[in-house]
mmCIF file of C-alpha atoms and ligand atoms in Angstrom:
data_model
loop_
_atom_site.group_PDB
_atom_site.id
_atom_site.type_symbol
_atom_site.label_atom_id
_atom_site.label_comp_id
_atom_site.label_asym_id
_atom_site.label_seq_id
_atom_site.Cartn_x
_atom_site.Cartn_y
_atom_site.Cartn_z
ATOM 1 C CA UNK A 373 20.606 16.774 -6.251
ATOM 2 C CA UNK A 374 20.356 13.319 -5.015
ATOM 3 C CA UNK A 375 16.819 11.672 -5.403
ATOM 4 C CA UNK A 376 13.842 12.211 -3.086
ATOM 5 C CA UNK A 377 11.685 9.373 -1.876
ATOM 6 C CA UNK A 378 8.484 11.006 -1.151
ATOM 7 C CA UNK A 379 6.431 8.443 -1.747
ATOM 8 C CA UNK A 380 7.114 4.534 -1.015
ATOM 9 C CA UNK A 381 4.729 1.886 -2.506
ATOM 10 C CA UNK A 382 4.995 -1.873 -1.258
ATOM 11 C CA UNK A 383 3.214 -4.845 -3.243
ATOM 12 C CA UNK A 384 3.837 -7.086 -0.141
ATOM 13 C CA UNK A 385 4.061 -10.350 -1.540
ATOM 14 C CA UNK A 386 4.522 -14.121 -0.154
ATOM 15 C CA UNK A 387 3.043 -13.876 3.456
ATOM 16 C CA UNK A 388 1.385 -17.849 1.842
ATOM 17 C CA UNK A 389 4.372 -18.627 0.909
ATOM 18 C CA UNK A 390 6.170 -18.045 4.147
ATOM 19 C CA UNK A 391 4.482 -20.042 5.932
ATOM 20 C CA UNK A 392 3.691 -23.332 3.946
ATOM 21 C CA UNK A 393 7.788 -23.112 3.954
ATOM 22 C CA UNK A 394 7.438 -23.582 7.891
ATOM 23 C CA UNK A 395 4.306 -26.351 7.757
ATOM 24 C CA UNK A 396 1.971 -23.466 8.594
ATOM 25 C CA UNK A 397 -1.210 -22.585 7.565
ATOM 26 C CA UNK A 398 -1.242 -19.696 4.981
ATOM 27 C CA UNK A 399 -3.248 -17.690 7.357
ATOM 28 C CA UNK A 400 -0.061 -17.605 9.915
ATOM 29 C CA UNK A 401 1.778 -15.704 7.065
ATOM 30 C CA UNK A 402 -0.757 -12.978 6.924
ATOM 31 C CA UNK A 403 -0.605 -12.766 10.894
ATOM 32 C CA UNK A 404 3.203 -12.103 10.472
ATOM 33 C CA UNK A 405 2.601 -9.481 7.375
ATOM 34 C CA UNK A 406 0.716 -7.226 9.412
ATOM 35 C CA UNK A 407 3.812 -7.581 11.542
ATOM 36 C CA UNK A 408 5.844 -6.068 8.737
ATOM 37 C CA UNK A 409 3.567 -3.626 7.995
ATOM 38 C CA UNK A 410 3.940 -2.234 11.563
ATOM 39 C CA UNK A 411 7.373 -2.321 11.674
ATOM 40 C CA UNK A 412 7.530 -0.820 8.161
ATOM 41 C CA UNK A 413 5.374 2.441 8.762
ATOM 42 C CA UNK A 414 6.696 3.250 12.140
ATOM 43 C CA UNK A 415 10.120 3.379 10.151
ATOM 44 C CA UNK A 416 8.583 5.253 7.519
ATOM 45 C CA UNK A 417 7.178 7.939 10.162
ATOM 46 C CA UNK A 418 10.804 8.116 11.441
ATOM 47 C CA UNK A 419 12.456 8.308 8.059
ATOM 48 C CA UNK A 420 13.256 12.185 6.904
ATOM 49 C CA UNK A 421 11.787 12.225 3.469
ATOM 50 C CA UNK A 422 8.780 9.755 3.181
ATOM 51 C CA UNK A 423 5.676 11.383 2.816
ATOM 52 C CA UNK A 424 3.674 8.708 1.834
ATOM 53 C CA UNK A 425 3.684 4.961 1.957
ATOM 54 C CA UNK A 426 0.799 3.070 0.111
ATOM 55 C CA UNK A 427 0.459 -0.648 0.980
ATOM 56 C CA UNK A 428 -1.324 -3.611 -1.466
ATOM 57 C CA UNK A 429 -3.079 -4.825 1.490
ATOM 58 C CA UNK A 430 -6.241 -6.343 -0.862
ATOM 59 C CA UNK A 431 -6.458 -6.240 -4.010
ATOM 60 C CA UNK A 432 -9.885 -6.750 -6.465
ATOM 61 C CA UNK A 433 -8.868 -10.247 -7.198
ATOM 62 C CA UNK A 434 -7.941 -11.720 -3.926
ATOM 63 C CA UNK A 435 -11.624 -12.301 -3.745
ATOM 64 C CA UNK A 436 -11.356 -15.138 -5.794
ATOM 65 C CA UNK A 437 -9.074 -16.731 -2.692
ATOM 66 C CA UNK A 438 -11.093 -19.282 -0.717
ATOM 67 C CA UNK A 439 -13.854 -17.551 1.395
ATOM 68 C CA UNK A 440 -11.834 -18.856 4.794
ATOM 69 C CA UNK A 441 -8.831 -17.266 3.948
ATOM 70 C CA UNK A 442 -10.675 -13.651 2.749
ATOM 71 C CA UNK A 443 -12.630 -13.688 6.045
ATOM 72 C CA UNK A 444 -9.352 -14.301 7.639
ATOM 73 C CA UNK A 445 -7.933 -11.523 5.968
ATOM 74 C CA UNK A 446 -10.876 -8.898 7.020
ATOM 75 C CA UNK A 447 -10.852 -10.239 10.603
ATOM 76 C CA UNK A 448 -7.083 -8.781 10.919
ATOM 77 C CA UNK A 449 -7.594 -5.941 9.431
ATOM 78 C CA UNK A 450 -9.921 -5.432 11.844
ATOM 79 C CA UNK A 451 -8.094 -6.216 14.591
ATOM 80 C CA UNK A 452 -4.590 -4.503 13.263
ATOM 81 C CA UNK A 453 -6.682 -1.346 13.061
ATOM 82 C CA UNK A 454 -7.831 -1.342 16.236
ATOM 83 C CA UNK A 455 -4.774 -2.288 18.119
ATOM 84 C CA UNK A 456 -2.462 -0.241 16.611
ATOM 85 C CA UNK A 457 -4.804 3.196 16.651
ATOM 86 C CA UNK A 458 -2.467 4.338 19.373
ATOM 87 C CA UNK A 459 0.510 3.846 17.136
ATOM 88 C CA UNK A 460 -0.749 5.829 14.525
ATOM 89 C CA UNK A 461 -1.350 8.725 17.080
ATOM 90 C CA UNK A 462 1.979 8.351 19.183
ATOM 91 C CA UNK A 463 3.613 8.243 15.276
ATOM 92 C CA UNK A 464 1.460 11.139 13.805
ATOM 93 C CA UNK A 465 0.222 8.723 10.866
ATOM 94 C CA UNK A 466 -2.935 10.001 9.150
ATOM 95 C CA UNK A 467 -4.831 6.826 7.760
ATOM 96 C CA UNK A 468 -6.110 6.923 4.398
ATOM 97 C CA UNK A 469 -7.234 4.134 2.112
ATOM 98 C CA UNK A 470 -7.598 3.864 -1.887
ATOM 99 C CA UNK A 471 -10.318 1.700 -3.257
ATOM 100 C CA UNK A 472 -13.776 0.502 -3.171
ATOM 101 C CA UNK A 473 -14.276 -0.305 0.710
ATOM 102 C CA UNK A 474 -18.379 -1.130 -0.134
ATOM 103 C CA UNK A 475 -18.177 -4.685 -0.671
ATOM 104 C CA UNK A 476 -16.269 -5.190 3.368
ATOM 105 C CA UNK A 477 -18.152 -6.051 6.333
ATOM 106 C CA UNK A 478 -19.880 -3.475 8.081
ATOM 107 C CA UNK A 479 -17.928 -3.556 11.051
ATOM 108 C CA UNK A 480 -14.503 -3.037 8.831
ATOM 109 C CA UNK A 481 -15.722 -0.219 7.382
ATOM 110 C CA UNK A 482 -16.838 1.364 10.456
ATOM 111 C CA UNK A 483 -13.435 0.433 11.758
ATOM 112 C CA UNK A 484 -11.600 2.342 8.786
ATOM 113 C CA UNK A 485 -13.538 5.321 8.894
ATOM 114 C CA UNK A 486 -12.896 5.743 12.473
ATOM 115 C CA UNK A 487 -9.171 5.801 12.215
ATOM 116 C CA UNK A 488 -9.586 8.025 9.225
ATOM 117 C CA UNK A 489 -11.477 10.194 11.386
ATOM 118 C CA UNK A 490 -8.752 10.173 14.440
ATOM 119 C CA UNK A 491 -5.599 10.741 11.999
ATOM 120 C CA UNK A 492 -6.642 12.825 9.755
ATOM 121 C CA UNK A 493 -4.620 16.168 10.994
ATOM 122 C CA UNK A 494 -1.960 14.199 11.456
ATOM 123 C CA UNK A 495 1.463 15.167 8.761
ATOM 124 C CA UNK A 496 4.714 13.249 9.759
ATOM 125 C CA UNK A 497 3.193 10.112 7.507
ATOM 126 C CA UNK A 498 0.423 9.696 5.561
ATOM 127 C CA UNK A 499 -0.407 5.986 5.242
ATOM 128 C CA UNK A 500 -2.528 4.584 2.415
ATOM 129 C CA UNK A 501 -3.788 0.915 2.717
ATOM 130 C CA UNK A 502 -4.844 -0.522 -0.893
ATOM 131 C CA UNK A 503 -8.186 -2.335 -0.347
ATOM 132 C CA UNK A 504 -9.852 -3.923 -2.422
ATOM 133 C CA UNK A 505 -7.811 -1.792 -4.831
ATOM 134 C CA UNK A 506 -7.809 -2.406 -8.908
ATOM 135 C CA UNK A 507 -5.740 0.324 -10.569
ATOM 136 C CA UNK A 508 -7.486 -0.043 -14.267
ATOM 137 C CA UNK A 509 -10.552 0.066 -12.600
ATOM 138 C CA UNK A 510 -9.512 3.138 -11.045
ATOM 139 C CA UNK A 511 -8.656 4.685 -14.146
ATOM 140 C CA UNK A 512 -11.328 3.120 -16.368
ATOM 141 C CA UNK A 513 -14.405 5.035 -13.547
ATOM 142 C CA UNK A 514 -12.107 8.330 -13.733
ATOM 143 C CA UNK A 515 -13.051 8.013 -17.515
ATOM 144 C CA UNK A 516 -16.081 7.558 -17.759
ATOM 145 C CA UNK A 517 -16.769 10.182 -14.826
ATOM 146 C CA UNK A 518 -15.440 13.079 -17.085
ATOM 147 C CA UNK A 519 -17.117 11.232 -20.058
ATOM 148 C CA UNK A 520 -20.506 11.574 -18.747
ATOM 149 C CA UNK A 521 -19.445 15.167 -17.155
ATOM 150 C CA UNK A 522 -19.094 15.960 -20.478
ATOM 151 C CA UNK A 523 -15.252 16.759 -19.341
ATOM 152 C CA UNK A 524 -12.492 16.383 -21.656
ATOM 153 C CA UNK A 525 -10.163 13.501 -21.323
ATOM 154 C CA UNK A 526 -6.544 14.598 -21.058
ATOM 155 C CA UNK A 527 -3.844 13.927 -18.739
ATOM 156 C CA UNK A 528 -4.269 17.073 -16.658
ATOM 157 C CA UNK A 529 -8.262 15.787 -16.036
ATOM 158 C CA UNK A 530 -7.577 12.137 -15.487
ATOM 159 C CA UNK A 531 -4.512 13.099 -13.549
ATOM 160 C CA UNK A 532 -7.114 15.283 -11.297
ATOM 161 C CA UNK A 533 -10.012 12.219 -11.437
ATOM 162 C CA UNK A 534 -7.970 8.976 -10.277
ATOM 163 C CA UNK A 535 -8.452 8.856 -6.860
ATOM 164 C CA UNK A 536 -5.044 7.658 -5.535
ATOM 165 C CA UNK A 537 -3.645 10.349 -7.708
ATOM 166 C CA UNK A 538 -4.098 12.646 -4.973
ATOM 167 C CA UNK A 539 -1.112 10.640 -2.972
ATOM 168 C CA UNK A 540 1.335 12.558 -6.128
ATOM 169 C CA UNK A 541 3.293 10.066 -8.272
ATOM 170 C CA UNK A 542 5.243 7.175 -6.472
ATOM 171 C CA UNK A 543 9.182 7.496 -6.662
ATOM 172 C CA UNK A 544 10.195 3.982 -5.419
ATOM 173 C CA UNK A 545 7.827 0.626 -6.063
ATOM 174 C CA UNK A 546 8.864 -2.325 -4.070
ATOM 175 C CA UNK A 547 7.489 -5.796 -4.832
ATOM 176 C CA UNK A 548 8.470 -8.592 -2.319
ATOM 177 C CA UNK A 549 8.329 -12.369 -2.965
ATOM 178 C CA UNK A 550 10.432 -12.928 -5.902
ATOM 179 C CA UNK A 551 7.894 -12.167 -9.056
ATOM 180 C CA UNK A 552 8.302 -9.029 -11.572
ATOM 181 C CA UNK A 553 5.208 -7.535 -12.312
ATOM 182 C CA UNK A 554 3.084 -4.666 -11.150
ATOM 183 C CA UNK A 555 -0.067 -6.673 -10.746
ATOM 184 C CA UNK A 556 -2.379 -3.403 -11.521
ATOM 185 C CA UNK A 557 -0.948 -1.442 -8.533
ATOM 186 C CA UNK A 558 -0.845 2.170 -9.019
ATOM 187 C CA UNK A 559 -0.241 2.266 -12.573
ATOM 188 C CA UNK A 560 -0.766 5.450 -13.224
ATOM 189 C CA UNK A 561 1.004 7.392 -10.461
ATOM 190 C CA UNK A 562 4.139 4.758 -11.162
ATOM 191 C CA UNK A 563 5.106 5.941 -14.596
ATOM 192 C CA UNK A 564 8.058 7.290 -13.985
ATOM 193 C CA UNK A 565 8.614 4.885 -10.428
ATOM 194 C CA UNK A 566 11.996 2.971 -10.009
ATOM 195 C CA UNK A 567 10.942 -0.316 -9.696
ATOM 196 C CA UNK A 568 12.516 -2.535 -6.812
ATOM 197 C CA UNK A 569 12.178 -6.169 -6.564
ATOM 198 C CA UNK A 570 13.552 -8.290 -3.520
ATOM 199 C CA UNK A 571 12.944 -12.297 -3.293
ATOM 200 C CA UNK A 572 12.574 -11.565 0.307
ATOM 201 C CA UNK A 573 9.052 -12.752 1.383
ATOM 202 C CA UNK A 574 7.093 -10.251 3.307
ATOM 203 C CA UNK A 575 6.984 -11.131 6.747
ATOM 204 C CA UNK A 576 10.827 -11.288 6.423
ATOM 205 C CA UNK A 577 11.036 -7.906 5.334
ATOM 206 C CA UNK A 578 12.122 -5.259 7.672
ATOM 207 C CA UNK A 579 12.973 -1.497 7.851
ATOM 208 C CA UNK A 580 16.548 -2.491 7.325
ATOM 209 C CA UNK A 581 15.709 -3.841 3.443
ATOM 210 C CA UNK A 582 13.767 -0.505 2.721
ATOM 211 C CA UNK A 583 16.816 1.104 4.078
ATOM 212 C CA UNK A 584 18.924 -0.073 1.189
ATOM 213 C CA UNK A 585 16.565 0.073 -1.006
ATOM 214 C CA UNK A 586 16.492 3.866 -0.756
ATOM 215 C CA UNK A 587 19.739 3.927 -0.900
ATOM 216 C CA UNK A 588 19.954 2.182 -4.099
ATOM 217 C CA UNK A 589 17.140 4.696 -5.285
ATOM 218 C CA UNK A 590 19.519 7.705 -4.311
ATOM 219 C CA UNK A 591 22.348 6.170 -6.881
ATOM 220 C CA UNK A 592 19.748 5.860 -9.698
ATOM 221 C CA UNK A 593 19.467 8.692 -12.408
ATOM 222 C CA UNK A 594 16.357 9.637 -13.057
ATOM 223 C CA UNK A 595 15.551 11.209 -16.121
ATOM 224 C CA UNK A 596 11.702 11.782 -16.396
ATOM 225 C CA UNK A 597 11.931 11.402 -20.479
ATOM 226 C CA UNK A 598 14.674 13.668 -20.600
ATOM 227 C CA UNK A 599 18.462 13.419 -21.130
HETATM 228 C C1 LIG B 644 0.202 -11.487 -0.535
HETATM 229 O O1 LIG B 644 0.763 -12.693 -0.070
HETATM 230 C C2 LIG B 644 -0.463 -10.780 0.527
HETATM 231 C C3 LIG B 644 -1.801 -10.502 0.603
HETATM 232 C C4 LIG B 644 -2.754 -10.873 -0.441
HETATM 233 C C5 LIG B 644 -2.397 -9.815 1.749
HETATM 234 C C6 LIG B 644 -1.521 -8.777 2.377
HETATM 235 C C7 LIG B 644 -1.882 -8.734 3.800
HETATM 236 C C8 LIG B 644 -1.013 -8.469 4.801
HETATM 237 C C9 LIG B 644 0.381 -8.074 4.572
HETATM 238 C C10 LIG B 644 -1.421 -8.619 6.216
HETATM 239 C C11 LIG B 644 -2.508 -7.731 6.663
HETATM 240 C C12 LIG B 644 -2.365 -6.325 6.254
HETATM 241 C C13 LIG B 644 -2.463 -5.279 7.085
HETATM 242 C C14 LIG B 644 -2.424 -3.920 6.533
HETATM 243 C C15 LIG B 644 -2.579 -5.420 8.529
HETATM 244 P P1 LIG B 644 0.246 -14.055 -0.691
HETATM 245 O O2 LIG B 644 -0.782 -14.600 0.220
HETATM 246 O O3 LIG B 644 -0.183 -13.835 -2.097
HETATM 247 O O4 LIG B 644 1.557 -14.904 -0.626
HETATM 248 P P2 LIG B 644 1.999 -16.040 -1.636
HETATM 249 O O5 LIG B 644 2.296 -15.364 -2.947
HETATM 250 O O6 LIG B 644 3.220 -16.589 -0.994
HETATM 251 O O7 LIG B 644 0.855 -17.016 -1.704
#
């Protein structure tokens, strides 16, 4: 039986560097991401077997980028959210979003629970944004929650703690922009992911790219640990 891809997981990658390559300000590149990620869920609501796609849309140390460019960053969120609520309802996308959302502006939050709130019956697509998302973190508070529950640690109760495990384990990890590494995205549910990575930058990605890339999956053996 040819492989199923349940669950797609995208580090989106070089928005900055697609648009210094065009004399633009990094900012621009974001504006075309969230572009991509449009394009890229409403094909993933379409698509037959995808479940779940989880984005990197923030990670825990993109606060270190400077302040202009983070505000910048929350201020389309914002906006994406709002604009494209009707998307996620004409598409039957439930919203859903993995990490700590405390440290965002009010408003953001109130935005993201919201859309939580609209989508949440919805089943053709279940979309998970990554926000302010650390994945040792993750694991590292699932730890210490069954440590001080007096719980004991296995893979069965950490399995059951992470939060994002709740998404099941991803089957294809795509990382755009030309580097190889996992940058502490989902490392637990990606143990046994196939890894993809394309030098396209993301704005330039499109549903047509995923396309292939599943197809590649569907040629791949997958053993699990076995033979
Ligand atoms: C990485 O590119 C991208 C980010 C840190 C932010 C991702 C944000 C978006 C795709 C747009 C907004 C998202 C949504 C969900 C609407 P980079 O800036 O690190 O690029 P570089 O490696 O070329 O500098």
């Amino acid at each position: 039986m040819s492989n199923i891809a349940r669950h797609v997981a995208i580090i989106m990658d070089g928005n900055g560097r697609w648009a210094q390559e065009r004399g633009l300000k990094r900012v621009k590149g974001h504006e075309r991401g969230a572009e991509t990620v449009r394009s890229v869920t409403t094909f993933a609501s379409n698509h037959p077997e995808i479940e779940v796609l989880t984005l990197y849309a923030f990670s825990t140390e993109n606060w270190k980028r400077p302040k202009m460019e983070v505000d910048f960053l929350m201020r389309l969120l914002n906006r994406y959210l709002k604009n494209e609520m009707n998307t996620y309802i004409k598409h039957q996308i439930r919203f859903e979003t993995i990490g700590d959302l405390s440290r965002f502006p009010a408003a953001l939050q109130n935005q993201i629970s919201l859309m939580k709130e609209r989508t949440k019956e919805f089943k053709r697509l279940t979309q998970v944004l990554a926000l302010n998302y650390g994945s040792q973190d993750e694991i590292a508070r699932a730890a210490k929650s069954l440590c001080e529950a007096k719980k004991e640690i296995s893979v069965k109760s950490l399995q059951e703690s992470i939060e994002s495990s709740k998404f099941g384990p991803v089957d294809i990890l795509v990382r755009t922009g030309g580097d190889q590494r996992l940058s502490n995205f989902l490392l637990w549910q990606s143990a046994y992911a196939e890894l993809f990575f394309t030098q396209t930058l993301w704005p330039d990605f499109n549903p047509d790219e995923l396309e292939t890339i599943i197809s590649q999956f569907k040629q791949r053996t997958r053993r699990f640990g076995g033979i």
